[in-house]
Short mmCIF file of C-alpha atoms in Angstrom, two decimals:
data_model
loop_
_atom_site.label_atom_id
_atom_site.label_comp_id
_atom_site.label_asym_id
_atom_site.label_seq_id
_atom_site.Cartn_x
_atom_site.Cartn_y
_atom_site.Cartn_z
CA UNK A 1 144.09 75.35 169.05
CA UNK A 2 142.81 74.94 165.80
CA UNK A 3 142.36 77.88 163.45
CA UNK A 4 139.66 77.66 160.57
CA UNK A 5 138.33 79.35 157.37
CA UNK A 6 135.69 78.44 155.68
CA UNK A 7 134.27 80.59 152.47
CA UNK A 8 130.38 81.36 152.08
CA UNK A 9 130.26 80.62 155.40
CA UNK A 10 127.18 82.61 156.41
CA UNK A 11 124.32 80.43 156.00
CA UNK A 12 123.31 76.92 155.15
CA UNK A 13 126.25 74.26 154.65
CA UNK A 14 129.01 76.80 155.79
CA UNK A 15 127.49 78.17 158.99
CA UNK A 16 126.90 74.34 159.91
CA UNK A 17 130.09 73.46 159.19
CA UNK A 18 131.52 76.60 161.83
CA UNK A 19 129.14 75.73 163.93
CA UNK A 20 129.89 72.36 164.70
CA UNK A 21 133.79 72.70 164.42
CA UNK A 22 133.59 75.63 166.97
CA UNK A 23 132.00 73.13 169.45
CA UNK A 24 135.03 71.03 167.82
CA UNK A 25 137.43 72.86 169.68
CA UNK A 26 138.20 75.41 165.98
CA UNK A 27 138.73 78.56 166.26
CA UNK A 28 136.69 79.39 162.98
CA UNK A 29 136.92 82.62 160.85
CA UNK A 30 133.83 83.22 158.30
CA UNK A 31 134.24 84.20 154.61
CA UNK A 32 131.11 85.89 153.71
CA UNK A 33 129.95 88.24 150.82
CA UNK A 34 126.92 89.86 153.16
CA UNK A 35 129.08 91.43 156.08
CA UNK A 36 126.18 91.65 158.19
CA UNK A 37 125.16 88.12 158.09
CA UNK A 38 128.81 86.83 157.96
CA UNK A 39 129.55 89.25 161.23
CA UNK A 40 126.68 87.41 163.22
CA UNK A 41 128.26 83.80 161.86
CA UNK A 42 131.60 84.59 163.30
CA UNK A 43 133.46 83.35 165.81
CA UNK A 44 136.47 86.03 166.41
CA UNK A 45 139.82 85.51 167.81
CA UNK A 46 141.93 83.49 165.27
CA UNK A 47 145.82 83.73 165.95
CA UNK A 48 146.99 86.27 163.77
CA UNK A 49 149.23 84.50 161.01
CA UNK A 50 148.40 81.69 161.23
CA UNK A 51 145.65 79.11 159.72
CA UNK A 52 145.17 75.02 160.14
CA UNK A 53 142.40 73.89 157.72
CA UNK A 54 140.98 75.88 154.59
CA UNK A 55 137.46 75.36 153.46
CA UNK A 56 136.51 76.13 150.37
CA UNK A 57 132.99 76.31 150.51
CA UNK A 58 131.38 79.37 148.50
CA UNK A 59 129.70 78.37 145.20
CA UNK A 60 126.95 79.39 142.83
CA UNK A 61 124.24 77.47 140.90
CA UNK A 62 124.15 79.65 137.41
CA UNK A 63 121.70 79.74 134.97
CA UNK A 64 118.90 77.76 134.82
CA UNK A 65 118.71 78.12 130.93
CA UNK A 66 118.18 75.05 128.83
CA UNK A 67 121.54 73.30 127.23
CA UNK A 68 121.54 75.54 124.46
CA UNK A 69 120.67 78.70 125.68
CA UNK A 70 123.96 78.80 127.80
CA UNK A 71 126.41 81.22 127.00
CA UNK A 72 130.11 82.12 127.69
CA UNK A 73 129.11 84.78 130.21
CA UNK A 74 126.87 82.11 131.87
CA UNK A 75 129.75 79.26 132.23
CA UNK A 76 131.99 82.19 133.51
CA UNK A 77 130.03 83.39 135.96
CA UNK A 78 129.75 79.78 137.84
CA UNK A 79 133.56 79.20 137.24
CA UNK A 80 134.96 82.17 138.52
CA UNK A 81 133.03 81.49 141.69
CA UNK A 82 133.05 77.53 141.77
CA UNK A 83 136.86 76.31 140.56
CA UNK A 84 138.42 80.31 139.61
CA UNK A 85 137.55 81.41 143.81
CA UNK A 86 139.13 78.22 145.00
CA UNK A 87 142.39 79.00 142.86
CA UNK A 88 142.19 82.70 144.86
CA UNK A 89 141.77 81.31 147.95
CA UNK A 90 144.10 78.55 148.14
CA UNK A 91 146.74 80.52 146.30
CA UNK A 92 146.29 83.13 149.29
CA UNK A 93 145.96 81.24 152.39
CA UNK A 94 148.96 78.20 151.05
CA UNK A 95 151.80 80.26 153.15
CA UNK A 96 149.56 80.50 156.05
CA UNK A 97 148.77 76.92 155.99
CA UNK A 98 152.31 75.87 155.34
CA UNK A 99 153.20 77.19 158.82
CA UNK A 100 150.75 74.64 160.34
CA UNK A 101 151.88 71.44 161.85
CA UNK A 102 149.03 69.72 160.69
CA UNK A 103 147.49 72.10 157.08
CA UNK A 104 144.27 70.23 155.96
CA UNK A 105 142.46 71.85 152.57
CA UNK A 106 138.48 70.91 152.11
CA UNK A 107 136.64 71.67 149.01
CA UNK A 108 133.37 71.13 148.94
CA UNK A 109 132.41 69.58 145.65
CA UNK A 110 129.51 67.56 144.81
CA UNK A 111 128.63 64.43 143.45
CA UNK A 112 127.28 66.01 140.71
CA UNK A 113 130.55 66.07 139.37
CA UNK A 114 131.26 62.52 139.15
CA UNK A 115 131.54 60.54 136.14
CA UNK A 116 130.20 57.26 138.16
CA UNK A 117 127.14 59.22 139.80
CA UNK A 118 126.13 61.08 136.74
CA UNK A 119 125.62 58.02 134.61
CA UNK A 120 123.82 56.09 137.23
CA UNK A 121 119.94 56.08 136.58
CA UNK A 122 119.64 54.86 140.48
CA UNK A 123 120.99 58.13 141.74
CA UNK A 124 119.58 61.90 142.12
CA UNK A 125 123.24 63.02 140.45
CA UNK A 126 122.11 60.63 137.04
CA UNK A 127 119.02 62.58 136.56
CA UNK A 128 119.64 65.95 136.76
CA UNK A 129 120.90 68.15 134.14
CA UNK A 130 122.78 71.35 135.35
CA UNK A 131 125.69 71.37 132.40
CA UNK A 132 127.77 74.44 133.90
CA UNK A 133 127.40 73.19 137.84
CA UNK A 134 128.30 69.39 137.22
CA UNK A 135 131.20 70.64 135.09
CA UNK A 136 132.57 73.22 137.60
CA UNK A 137 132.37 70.88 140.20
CA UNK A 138 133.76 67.95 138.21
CA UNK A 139 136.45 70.29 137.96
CA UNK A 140 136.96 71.04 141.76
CA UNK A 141 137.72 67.49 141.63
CA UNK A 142 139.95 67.17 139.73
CA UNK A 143 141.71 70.31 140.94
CA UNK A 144 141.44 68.39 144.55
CA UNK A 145 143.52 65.52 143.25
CA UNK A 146 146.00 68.05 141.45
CA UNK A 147 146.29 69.71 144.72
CA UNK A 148 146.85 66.53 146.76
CA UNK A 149 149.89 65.35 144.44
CA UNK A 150 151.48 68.68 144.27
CA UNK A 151 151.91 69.09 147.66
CA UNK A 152 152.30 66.10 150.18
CA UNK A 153 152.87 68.18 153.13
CA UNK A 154 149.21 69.71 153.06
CA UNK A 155 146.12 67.09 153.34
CA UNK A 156 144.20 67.84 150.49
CA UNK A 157 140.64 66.19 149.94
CA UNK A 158 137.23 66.80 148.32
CA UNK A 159 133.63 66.80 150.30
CA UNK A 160 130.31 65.79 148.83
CA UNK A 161 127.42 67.13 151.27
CA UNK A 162 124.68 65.13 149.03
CA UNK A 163 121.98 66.51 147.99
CA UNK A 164 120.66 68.74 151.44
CA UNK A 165 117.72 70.99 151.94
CA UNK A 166 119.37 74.48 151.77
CA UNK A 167 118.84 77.52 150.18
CA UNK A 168 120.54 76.02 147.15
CA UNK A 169 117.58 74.17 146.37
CA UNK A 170 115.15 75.70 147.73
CA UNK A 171 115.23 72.75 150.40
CA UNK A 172 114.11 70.41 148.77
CA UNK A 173 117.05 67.84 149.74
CA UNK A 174 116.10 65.08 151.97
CA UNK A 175 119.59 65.94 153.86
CA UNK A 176 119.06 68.17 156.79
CA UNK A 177 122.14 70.66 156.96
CA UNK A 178 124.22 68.80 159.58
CA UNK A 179 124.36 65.48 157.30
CA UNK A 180 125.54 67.14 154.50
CA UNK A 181 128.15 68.87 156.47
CA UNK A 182 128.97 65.03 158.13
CA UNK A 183 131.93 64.59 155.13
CA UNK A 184 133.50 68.13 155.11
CA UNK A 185 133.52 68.24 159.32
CA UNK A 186 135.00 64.66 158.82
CA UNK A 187 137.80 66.05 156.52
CA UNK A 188 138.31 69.00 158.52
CA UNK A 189 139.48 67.11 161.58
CA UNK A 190 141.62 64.50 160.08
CA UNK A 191 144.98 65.50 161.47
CA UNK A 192 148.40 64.34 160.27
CA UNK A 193 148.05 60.62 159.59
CA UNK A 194 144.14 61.34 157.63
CA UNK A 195 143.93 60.88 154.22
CA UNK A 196 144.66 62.85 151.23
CA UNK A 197 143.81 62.93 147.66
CA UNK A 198 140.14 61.69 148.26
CA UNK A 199 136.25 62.57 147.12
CA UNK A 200 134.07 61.47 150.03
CA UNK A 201 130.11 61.72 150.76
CA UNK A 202 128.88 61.07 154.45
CA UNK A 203 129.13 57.19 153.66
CA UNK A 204 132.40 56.94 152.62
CA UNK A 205 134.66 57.70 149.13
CA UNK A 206 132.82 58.40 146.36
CA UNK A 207 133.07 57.47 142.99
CA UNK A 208 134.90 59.58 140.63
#
């Protein structure tokens, strides 16, 4: 059996995500700040000790100031969440994960944090402007690929859901919930000879 945690797991992308790896065959164990809603989410009975695949889900929006109205309590706010939680998380659950046969990491970035997406005029990523969210994910990214080199015994990879109608956005994505979960379920069930190292949306690897 398959043991799973997923962060900001109680609604929207991350209760998709448990929800369609528990019918996977996951045991799946919910990271939520609202301990009602995250209760409800759950799916209890994990093997004590013990966890297979780590997704790092939970992440914030910040400010919707203008450019320069931003400020340094602004930009931390979104990175201790977005890139400073991941840090946390992995750094806790790594041991855990080491004692897997198969350890698989997911975090679920965005392709608003690609270079190549950003500066396309074609794409919803090369219009918007969201300076602290694009950075903090670019840097999720990055951190992925960090991750991935460091240690070739865990599979490490990145997830873009795409631009889905969730509370995020006040759904207004043209994604429903379970396509933009389609690359981070993908990832999550990649066993032993799956990639690692990679950004990928629901159509394949992204550009970085």
């Amino acid at each position: 059996m398959t043991t799973t945690f997923i962060t900001g797991a109680n609604k929207s992308l991350g209760y998709e995500t448990a929800r369609r790896l528990i019918e996977a065959g996951h045991t799946v164990l919910v990271g939520a700040r609202d301990p009602e809603r995250g209760q409800a989410a759950a799916d209890v009975g994990a093997r004590e000790g013990g966890i297979d695949v780590l997704i790092n889900n939970a992440g914030v929006l910040g400010t919707h100031s203008l450019a320069d109205q931003i400020t340094a309590a602004d930009a931390s706010e979104v990175f201790e969440v977005n890139v400073v939680g991941i840090v946390r998380v992995t750094h806790a659950f790594l041991p855990l994960l080491r004692k897997s046969a198969s350890p698989v990491i997911v975090n679920v970035s965005s392709g608003m944090g690609s270079f190549a997406a950003t500066h396309d005029a074609g794409r919803v990523e090369g219009r918007a402007i969201a300076p602290l969210y694009t950075a903090s994910k670019a840097a999720v990214t990055m951190l992925t690929t960090q991750y991935a080199k460091s240690w070739p015994d865990v599979k490490v990879n990145a997830a873009d859901p795409g631009y889905t109608a969730t509370d995020f956005n006040g759904h207004s994505g043209p994604q429903t919930v379970t396509e933009g979960t389609d690359a981070i379920v993908e990832l999550a069930t990649i066993g032993a000879d799956g990639p690692t190292g990679t950004f990928r949306d629901r159509h394949g690897e992204m550009p970085w």
